[in-house]
PDB file of C-alpha atoms in Angstrom:
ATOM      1  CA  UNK A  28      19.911 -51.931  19.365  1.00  0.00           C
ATOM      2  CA  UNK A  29      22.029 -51.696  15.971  1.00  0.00           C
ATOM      3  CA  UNK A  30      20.196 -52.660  12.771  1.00  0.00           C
ATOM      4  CA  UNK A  31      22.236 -53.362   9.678  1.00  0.00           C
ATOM      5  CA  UNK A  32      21.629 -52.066   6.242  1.00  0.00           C
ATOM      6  CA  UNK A  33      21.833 -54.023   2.788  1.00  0.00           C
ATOM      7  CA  UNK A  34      23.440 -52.686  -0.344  1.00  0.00           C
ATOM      8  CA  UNK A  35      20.565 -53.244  -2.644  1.00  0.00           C
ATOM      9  CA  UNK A  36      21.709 -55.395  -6.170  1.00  0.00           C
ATOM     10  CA  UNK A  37      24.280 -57.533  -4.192  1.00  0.00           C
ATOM     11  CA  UNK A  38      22.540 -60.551  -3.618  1.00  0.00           C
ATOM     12  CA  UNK A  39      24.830 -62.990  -3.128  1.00  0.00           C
ATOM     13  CA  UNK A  40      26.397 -60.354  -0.492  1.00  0.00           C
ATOM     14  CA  UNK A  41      23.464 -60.043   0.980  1.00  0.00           C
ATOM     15  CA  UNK A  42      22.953 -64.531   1.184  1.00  0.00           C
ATOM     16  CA  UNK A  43      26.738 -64.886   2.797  1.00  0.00           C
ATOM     17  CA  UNK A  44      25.752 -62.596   5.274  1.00  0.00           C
ATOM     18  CA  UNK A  45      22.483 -63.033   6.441  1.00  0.00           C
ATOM     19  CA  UNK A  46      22.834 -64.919   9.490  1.00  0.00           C
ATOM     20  CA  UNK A  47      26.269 -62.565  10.820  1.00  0.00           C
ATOM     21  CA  UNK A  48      26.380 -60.483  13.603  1.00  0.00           C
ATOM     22  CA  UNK A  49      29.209 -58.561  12.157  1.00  0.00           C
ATOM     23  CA  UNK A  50      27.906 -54.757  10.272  1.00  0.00           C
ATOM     24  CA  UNK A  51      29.441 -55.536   6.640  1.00  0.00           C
ATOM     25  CA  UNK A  52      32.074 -52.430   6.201  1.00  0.00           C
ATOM     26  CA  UNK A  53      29.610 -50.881   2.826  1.00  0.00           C
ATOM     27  CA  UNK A  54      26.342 -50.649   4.851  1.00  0.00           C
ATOM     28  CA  UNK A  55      24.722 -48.227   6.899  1.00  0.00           C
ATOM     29  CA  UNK A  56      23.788 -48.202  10.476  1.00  0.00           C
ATOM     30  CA  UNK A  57      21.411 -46.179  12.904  1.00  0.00           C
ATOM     31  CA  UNK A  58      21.355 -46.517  16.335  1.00  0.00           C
ATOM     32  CA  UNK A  59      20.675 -44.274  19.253  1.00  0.00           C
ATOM     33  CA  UNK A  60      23.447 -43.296  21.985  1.00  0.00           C
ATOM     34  CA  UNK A  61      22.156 -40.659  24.786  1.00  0.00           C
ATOM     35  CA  UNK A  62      19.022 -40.675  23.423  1.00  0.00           C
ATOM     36  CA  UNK A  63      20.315 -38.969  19.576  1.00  0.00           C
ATOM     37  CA  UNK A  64      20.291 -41.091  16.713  1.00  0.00           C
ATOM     38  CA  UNK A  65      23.384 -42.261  15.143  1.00  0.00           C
ATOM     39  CA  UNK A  66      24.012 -43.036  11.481  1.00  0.00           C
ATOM     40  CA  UNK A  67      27.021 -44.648  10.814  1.00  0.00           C
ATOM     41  CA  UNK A  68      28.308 -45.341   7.475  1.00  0.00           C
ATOM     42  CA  UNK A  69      30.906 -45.785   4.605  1.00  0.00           C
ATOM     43  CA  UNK A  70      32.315 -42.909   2.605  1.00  0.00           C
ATOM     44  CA  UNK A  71      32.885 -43.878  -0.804  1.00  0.00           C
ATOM     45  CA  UNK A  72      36.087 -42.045  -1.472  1.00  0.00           C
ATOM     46  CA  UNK A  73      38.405 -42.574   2.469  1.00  0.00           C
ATOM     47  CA  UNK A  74      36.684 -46.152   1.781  1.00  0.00           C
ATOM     48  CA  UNK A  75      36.411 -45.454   6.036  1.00  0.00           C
ATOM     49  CA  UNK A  76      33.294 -45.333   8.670  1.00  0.00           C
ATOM     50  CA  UNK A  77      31.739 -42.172   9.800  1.00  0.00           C
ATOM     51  CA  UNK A  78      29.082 -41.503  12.418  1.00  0.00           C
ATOM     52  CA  UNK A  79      26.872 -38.868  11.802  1.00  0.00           C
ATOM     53  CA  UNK A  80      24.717 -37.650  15.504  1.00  0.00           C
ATOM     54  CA  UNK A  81      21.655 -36.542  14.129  1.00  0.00           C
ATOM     55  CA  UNK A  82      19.912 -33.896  16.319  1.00  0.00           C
ATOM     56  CA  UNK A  83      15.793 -35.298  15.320  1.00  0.00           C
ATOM     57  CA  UNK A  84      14.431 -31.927  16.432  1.00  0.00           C
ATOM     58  CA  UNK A  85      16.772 -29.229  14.866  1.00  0.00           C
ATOM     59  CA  UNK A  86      18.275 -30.993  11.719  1.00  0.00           C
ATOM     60  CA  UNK A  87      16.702 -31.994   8.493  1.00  0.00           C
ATOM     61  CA  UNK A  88      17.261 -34.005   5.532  1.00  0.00           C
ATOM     62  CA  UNK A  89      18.878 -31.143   3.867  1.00  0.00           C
ATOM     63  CA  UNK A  90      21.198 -30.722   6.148  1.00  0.00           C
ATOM     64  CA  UNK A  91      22.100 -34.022   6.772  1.00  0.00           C
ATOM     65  CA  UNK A  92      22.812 -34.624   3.348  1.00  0.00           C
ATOM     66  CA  UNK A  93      25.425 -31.514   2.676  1.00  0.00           C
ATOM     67  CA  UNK A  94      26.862 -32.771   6.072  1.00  0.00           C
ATOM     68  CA  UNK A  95      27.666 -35.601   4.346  1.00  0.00           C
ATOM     69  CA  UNK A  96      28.617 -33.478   1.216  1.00  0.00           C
ATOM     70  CA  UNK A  97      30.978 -31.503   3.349  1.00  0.00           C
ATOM     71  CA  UNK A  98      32.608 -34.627   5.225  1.00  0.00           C
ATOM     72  CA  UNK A  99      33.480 -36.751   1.472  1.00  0.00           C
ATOM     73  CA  UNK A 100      34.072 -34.454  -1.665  1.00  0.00           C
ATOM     74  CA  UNK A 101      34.040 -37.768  -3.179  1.00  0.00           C
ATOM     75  CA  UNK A 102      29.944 -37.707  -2.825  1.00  0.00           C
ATOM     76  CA  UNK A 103      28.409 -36.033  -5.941  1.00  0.00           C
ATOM     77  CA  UNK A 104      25.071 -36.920  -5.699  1.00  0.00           C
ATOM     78  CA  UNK A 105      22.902 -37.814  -2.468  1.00  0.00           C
ATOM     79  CA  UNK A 106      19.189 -38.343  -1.800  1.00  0.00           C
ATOM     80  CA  UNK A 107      16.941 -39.735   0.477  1.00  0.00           C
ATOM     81  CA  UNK A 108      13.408 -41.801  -0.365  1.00  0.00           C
ATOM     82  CA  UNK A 109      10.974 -43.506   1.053  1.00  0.00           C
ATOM     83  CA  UNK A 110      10.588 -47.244   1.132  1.00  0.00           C
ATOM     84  CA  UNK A 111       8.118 -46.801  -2.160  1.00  0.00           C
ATOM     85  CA  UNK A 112      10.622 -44.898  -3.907  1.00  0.00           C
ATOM     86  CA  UNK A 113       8.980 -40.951  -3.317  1.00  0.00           C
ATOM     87  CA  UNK A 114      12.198 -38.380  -2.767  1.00  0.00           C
ATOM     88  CA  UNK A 115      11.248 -36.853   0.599  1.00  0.00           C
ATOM     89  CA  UNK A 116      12.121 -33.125   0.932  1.00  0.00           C
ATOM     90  CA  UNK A 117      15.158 -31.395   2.084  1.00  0.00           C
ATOM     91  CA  UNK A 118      13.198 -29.473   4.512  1.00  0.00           C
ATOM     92  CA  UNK A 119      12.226 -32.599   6.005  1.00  0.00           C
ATOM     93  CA  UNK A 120      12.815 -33.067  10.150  1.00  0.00           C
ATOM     94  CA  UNK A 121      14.716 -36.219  10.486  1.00  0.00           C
ATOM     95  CA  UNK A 122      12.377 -37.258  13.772  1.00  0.00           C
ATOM     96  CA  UNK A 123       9.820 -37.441  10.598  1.00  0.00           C
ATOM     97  CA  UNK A 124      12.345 -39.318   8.478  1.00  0.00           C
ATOM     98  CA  UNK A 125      13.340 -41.372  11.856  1.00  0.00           C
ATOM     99  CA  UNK A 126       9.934 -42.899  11.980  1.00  0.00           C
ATOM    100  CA  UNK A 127       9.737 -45.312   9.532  1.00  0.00           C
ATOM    101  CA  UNK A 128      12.209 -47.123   6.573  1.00  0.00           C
ATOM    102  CA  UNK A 129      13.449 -45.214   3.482  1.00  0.00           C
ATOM    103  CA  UNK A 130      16.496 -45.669   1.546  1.00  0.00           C
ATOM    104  CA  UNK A 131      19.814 -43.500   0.392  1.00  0.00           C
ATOM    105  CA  UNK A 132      21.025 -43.074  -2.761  1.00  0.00           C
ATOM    106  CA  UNK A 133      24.696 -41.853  -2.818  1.00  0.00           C
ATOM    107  CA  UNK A 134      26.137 -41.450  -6.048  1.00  0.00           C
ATOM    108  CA  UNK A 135      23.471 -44.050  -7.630  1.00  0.00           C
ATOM    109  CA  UNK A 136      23.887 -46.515  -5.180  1.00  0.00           C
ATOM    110  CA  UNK A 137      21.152 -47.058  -3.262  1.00  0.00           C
ATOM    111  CA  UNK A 138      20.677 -48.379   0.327  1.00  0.00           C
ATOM    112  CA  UNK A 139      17.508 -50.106   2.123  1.00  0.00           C
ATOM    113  CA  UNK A 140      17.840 -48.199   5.845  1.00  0.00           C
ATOM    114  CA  UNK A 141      15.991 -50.235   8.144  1.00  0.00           C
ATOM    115  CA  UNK A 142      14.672 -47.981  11.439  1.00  0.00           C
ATOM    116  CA  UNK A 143      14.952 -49.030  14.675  1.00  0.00           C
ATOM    117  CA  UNK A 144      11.177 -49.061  16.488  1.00  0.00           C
ATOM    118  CA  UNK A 145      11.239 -47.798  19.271  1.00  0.00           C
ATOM    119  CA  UNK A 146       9.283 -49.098  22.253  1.00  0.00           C
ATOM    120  CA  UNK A 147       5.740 -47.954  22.599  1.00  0.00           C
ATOM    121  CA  UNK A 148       4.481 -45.459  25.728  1.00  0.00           C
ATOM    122  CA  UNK A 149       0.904 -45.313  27.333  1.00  0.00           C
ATOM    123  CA  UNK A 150      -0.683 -42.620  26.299  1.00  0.00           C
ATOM    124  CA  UNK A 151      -0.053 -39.832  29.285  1.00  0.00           C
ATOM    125  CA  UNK A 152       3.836 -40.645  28.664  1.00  0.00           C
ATOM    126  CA  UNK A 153       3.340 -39.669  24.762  1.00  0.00           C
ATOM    127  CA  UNK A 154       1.453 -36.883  25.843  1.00  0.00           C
ATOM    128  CA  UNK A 155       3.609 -35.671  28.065  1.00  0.00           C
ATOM    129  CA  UNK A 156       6.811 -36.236  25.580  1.00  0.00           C
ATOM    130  CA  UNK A 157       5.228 -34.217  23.097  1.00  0.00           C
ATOM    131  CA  UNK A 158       4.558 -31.336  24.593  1.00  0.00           C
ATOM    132  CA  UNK A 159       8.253 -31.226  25.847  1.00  0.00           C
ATOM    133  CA  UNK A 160       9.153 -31.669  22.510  1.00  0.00           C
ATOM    134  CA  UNK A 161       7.126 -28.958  21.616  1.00  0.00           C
ATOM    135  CA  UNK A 162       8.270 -26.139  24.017  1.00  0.00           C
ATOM    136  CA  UNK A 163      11.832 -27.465  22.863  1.00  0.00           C
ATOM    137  CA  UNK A 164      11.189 -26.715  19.728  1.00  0.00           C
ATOM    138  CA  UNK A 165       9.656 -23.221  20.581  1.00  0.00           C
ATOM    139  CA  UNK A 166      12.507 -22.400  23.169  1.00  0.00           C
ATOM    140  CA  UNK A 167      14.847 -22.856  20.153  1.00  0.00           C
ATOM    141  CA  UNK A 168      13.034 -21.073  18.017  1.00  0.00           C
ATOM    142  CA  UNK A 169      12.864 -18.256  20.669  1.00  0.00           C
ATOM    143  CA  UNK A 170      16.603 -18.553  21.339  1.00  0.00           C
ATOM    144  CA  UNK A 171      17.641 -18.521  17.502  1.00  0.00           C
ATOM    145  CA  UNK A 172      15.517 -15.694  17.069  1.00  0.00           C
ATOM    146  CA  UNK A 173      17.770 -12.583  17.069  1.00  0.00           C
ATOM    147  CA  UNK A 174      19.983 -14.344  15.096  1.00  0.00           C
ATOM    148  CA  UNK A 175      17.349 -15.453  12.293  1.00  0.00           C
ATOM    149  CA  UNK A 176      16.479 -11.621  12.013  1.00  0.00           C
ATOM    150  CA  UNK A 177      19.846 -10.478  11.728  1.00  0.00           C
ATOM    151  CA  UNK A 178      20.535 -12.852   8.878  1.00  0.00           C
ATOM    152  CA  UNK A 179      16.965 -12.343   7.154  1.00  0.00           C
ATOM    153  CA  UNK A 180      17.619  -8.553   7.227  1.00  0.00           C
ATOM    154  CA  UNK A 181      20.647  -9.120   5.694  1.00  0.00           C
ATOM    155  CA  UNK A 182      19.456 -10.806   3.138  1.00  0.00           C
ATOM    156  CA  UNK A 183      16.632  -8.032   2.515  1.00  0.00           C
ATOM    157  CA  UNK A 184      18.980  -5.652   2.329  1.00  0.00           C
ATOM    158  CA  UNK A 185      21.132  -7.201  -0.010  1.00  0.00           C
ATOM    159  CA  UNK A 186      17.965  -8.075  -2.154  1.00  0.00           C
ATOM    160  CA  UNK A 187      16.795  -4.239  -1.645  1.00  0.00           C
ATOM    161  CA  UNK A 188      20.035  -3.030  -3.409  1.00  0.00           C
ATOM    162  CA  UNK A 189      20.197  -5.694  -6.118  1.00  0.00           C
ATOM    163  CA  UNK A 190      16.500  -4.358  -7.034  1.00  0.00           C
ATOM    164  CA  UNK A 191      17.957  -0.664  -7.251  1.00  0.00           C
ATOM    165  CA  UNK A 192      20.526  -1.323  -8.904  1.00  0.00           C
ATOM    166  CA  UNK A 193      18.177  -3.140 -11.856  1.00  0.00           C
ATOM    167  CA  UNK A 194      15.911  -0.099 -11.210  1.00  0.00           C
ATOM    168  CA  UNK A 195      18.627   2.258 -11.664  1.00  0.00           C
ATOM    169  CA  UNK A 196      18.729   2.255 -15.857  1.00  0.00           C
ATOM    170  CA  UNK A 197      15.085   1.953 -16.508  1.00  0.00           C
ATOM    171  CA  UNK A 198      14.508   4.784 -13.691  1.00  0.00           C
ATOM    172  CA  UNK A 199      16.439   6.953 -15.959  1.00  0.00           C
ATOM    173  CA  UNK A 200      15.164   5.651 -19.211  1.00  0.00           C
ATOM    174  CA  UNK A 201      11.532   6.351 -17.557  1.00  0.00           C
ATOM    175  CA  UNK A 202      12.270  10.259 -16.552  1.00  0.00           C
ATOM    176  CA  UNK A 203      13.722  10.780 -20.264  1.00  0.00           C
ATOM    177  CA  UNK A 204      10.151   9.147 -21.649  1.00  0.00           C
ATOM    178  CA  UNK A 205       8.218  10.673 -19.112  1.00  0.00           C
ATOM    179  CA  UNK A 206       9.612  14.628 -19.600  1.00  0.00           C
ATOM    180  CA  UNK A 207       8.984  13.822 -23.792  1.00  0.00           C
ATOM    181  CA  UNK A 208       5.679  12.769 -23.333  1.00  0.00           C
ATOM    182  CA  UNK A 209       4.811  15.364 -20.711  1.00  0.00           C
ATOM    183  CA  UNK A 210       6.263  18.016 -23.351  1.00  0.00           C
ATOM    184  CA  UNK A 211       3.955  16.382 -26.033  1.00  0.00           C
ATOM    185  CA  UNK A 212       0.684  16.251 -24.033  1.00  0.00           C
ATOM    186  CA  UNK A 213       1.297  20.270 -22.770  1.00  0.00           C
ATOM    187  CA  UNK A 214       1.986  21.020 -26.646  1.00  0.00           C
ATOM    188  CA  UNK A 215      -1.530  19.335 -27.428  1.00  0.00           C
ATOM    189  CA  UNK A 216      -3.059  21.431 -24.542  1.00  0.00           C
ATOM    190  CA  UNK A 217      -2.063  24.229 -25.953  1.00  0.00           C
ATOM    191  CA  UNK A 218      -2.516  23.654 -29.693  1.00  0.00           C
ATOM    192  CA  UNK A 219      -6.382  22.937 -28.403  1.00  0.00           C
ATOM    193  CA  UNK A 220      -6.079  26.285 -26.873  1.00  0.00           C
ATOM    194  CA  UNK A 221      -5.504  27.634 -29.738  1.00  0.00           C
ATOM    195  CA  UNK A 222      -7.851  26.154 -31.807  1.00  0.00           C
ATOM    196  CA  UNK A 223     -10.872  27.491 -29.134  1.00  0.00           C
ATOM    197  CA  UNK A 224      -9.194  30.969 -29.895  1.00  0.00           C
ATOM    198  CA  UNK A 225      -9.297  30.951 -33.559  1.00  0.00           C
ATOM    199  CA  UNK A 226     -12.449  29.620 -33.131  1.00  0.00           C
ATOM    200  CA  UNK A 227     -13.607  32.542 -31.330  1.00  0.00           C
ATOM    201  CA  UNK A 228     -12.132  35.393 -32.986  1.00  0.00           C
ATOM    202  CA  UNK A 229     -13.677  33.912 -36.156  1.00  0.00           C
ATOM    203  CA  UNK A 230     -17.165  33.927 -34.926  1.00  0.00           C
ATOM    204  CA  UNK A 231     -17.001  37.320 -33.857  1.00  0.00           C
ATOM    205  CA  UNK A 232     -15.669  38.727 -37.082  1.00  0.00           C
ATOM    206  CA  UNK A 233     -18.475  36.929 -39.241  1.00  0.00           C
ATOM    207  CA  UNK A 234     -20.817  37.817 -36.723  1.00  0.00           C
ATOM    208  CA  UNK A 235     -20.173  42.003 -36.406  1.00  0.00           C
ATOM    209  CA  UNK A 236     -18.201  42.507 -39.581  1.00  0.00           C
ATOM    210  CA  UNK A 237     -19.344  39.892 -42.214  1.00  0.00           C
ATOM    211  CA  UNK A 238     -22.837  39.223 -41.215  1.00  0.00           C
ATOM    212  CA  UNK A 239     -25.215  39.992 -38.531  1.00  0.00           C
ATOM    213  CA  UNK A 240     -26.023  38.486 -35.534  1.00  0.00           C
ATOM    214  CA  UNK A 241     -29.631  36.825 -37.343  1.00  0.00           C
ATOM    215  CA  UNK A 242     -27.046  34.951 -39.504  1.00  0.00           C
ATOM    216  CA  UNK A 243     -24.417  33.603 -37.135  1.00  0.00           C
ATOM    217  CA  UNK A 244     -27.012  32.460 -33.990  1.00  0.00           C
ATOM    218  CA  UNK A 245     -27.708  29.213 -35.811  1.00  0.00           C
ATOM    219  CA  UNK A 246     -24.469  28.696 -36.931  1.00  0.00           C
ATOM    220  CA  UNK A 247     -23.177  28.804 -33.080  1.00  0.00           C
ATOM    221  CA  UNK A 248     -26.217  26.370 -32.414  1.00  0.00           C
ATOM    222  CA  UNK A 249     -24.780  23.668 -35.128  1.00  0.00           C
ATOM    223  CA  UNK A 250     -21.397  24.090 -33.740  1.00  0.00           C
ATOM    224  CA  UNK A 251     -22.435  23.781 -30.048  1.00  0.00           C
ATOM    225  CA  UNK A 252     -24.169  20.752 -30.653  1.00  0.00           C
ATOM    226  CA  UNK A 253     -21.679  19.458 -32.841  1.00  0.00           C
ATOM    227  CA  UNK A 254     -18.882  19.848 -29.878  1.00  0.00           C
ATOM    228  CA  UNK A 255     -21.538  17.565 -27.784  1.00  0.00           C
ATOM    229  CA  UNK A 256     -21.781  15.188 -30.646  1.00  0.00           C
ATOM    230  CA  UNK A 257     -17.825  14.755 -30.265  1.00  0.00           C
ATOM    231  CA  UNK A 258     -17.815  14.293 -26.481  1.00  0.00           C
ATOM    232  CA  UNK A 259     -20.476  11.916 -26.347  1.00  0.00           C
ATOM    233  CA  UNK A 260     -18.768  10.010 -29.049  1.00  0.00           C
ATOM    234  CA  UNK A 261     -15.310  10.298 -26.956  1.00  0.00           C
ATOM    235  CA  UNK A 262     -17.578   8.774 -24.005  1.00  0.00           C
ATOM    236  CA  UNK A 263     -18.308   5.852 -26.139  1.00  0.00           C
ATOM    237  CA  UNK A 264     -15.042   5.067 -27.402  1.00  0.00           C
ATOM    238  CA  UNK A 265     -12.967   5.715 -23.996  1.00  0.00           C
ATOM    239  CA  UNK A 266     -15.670   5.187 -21.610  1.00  0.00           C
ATOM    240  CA  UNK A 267     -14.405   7.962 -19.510  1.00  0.00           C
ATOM    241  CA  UNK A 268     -15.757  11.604 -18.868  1.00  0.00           C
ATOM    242  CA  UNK A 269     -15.155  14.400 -20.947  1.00  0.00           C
ATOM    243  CA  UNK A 270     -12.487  16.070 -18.448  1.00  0.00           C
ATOM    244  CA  UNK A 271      -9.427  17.799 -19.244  1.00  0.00           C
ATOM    245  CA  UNK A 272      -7.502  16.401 -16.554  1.00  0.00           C
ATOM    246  CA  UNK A 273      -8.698  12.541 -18.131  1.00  0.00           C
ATOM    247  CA  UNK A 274      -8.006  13.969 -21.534  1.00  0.00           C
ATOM    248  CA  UNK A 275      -4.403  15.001 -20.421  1.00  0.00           C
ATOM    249  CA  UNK A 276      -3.578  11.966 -18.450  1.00  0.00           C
ATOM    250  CA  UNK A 277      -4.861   9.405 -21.569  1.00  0.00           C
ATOM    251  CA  UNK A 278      -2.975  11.478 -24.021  1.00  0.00           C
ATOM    252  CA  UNK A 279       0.020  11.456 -21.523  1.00  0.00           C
ATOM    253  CA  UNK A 280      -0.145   7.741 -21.491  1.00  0.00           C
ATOM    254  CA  UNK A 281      -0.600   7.075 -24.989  1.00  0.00           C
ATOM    255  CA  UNK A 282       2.856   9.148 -25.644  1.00  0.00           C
ATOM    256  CA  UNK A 283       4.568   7.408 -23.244  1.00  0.00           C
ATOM    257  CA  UNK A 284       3.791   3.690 -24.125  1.00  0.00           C
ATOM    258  CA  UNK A 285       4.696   4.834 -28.130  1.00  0.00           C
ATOM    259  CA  UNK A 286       8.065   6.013 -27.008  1.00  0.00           C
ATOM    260  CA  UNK A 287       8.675   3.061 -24.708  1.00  0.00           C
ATOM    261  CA  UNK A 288       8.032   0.776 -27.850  1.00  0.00           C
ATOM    262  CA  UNK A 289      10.363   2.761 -29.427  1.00  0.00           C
ATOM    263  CA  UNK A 290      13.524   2.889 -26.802  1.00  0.00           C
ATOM    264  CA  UNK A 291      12.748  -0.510 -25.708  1.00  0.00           C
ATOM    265  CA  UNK A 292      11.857   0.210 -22.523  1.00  0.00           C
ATOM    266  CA  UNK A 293      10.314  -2.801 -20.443  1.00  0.00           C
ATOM    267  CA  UNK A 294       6.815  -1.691 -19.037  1.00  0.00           C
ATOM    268  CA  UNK A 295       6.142  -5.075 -17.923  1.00  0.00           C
ATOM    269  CA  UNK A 296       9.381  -5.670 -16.085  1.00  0.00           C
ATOM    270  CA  UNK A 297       9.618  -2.302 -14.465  1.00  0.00           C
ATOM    271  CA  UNK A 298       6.483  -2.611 -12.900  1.00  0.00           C
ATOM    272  CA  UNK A 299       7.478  -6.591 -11.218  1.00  0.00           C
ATOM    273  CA  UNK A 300      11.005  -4.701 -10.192  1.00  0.00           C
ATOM    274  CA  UNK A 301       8.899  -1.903  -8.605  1.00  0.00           C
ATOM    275  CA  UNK A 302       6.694  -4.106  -7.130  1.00  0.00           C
ATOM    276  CA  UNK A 303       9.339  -6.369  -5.872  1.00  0.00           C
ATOM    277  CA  UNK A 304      10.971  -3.316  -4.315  1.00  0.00           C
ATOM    278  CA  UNK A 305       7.539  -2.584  -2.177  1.00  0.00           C
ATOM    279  CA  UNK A 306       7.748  -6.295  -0.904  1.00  0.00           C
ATOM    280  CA  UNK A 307      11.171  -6.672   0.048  1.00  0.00           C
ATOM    281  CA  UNK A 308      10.734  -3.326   1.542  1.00  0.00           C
ATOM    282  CA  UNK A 309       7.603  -4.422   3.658  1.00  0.00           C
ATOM    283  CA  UNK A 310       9.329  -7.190   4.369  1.00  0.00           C
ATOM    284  CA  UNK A 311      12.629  -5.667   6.026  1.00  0.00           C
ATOM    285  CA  UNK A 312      10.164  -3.484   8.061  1.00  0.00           C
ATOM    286  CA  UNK A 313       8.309  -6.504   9.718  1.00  0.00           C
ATOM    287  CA  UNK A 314      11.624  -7.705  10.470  1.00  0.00           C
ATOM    288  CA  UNK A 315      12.637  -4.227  12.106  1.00  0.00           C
ATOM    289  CA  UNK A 316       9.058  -4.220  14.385  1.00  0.00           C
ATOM    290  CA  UNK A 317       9.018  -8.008  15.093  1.00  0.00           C
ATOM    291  CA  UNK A 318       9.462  -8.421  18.661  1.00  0.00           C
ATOM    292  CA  UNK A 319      12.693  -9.153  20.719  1.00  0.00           C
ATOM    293  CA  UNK A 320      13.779 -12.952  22.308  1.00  0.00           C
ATOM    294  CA  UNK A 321      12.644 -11.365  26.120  1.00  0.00           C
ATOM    295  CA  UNK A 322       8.986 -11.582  24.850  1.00  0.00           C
ATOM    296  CA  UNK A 323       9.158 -14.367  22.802  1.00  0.00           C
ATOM    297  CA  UNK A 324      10.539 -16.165  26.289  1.00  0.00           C
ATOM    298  CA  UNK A 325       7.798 -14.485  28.701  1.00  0.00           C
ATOM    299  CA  UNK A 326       5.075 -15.678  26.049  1.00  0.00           C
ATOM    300  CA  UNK A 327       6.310 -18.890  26.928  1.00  0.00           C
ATOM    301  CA  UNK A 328       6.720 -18.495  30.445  1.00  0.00           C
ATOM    302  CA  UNK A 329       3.055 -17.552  30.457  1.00  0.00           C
ATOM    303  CA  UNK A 330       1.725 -20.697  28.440  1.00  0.00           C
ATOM    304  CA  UNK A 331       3.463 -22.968  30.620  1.00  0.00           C
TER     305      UNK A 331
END
């Protein structure tokens, strides 16, 4: 059963022909031969039919439609809607697409494509059909397996090293920031050190040279709680502890994001490289510890 397809906007085309038998040479055809559909139509540049087999389970509108790319040059534009005028999606199975009417639009012409129905099965027969269709689909899946691995990891890969090699400057950029503001923060450290020391030796010396020890014990009191007064108040402002180690690392972090400011060095994007990196990386090693096609076949072996 062959059912013809009107170039839409040719109406007086459309009237001369209405009661033919004979497929006009500009429309487009589907019909099924060994059970696979068959779309036959015009290319616009040869001016010449071509049948396209269509393969409902495996193919999609996508491919279809850079099939028909490949085959005419002479097609620059090509899309497939439905009968209310919604684009359907290139990832698309044509047995979806097969099922009811939607038109073509090949370098802004558009074409009504009419479906044939098919005839309609009890209900054990659909069944039945559909779970064949369904291990098919599997069993292909299985099959294509090895290969869809090989080609993903190659992919990964190649995404891997194009990630490195944007990581590559701002790596170095970060180890120059990083050893400045590491040189920085252990200058600080010290210069505190050295404060504590002065500190000291000045308390002693008023205490057993200038004055006596009467004197200087409520001077030490004022300045101990004075030092609490200062790391409550750095509690309040930071809302962290009074730690060296947090001390070091804030500091640390404050000279780093100053110098990045000033070298121009992309905080924000290193971070979605880096992060990136992790994922493709994950990635490639679910590939590498996904199992072989002999279990994917034995799983199905054992459903059936």
């Amino acid at each position: 059963q062959v059912f013809c397809v009107k170039l839409c906007g040719n109406l007086k085309y459309c009237q001369s022909h209405l009661y033919s038998t004979v497929v006009p040479p500009d429309e487009i055809t589907i019909s099924y031969r060994h059970g696979l559909p068959l779309i036959t139509l015009t290319l616009p540049s040869r001016k010449e039919r071509c049948q396209f087999v269509v393969k409902p389970m495996s193919s999609t509108v996508g491919s279809f439609l850079q099939d028909l790319q490949n085959e005419d040059k002479g097609v620059k534009t090509a899309a497939i809607f439905t009968a209310d005028g919604s684009e359907i999606a290139g990832s698309t199975l044509m047995e979806i697409l097969l099922m009811n009417d939607f038109k073509v639009v090949i370098n802004k012409v558009t074409y009504d494509v009419r479906c044939p129905k098919k005839e309609k099965l009890n209900s054990e027969h659909t069944t039945e059909m559909e779970n064949m269709k369904s291990l098919v689909h599997r069993l292909f899946t299985a099959l294509h397996l090895e290969e869809f691995q090989k080609k993903r990891e190659h992919q990964l890969l190649e995404k891997i090293d194009h990630l490195k090699g944007q990581l590559q400057p701002l790596e170095e950029m970060k180890a120059r920031i990083e050893a400045r503001s590491e040189a920085q923060t252990n200058g600080l450290l010290w210069a505190g050190l050295a404060l504590l020391s002065i500190q000291g030796g000045a308390l002693a010396w008023f205490t057993w040279w200038v004055y006596s020890w009467d004197i200087m014990e409520p001077v030490t009191y004022f300045i101990t709680f004075a030092n609490s007064m200062v790391f409550f108040a750095y509690f309040i402002v930071t809302r962290q502890d009074y730690t060296y180690s947090a001390i070091k690392t804030r500091q640390f972090l404050h000279y780093f994001h100053k110098k990045s400011k000033q070298q121009h060095f992309d905080v924000v994007q290193y971070n979605k490289l880096k992060e990136d990196l992790a994922k493709a990386k994950e990635s490639l090693s679910q590939v590498r510890r996904s199992l072989y096609l002999p279990a994917h076949i034995e799983e199905l072996d054992e459903e059936n």
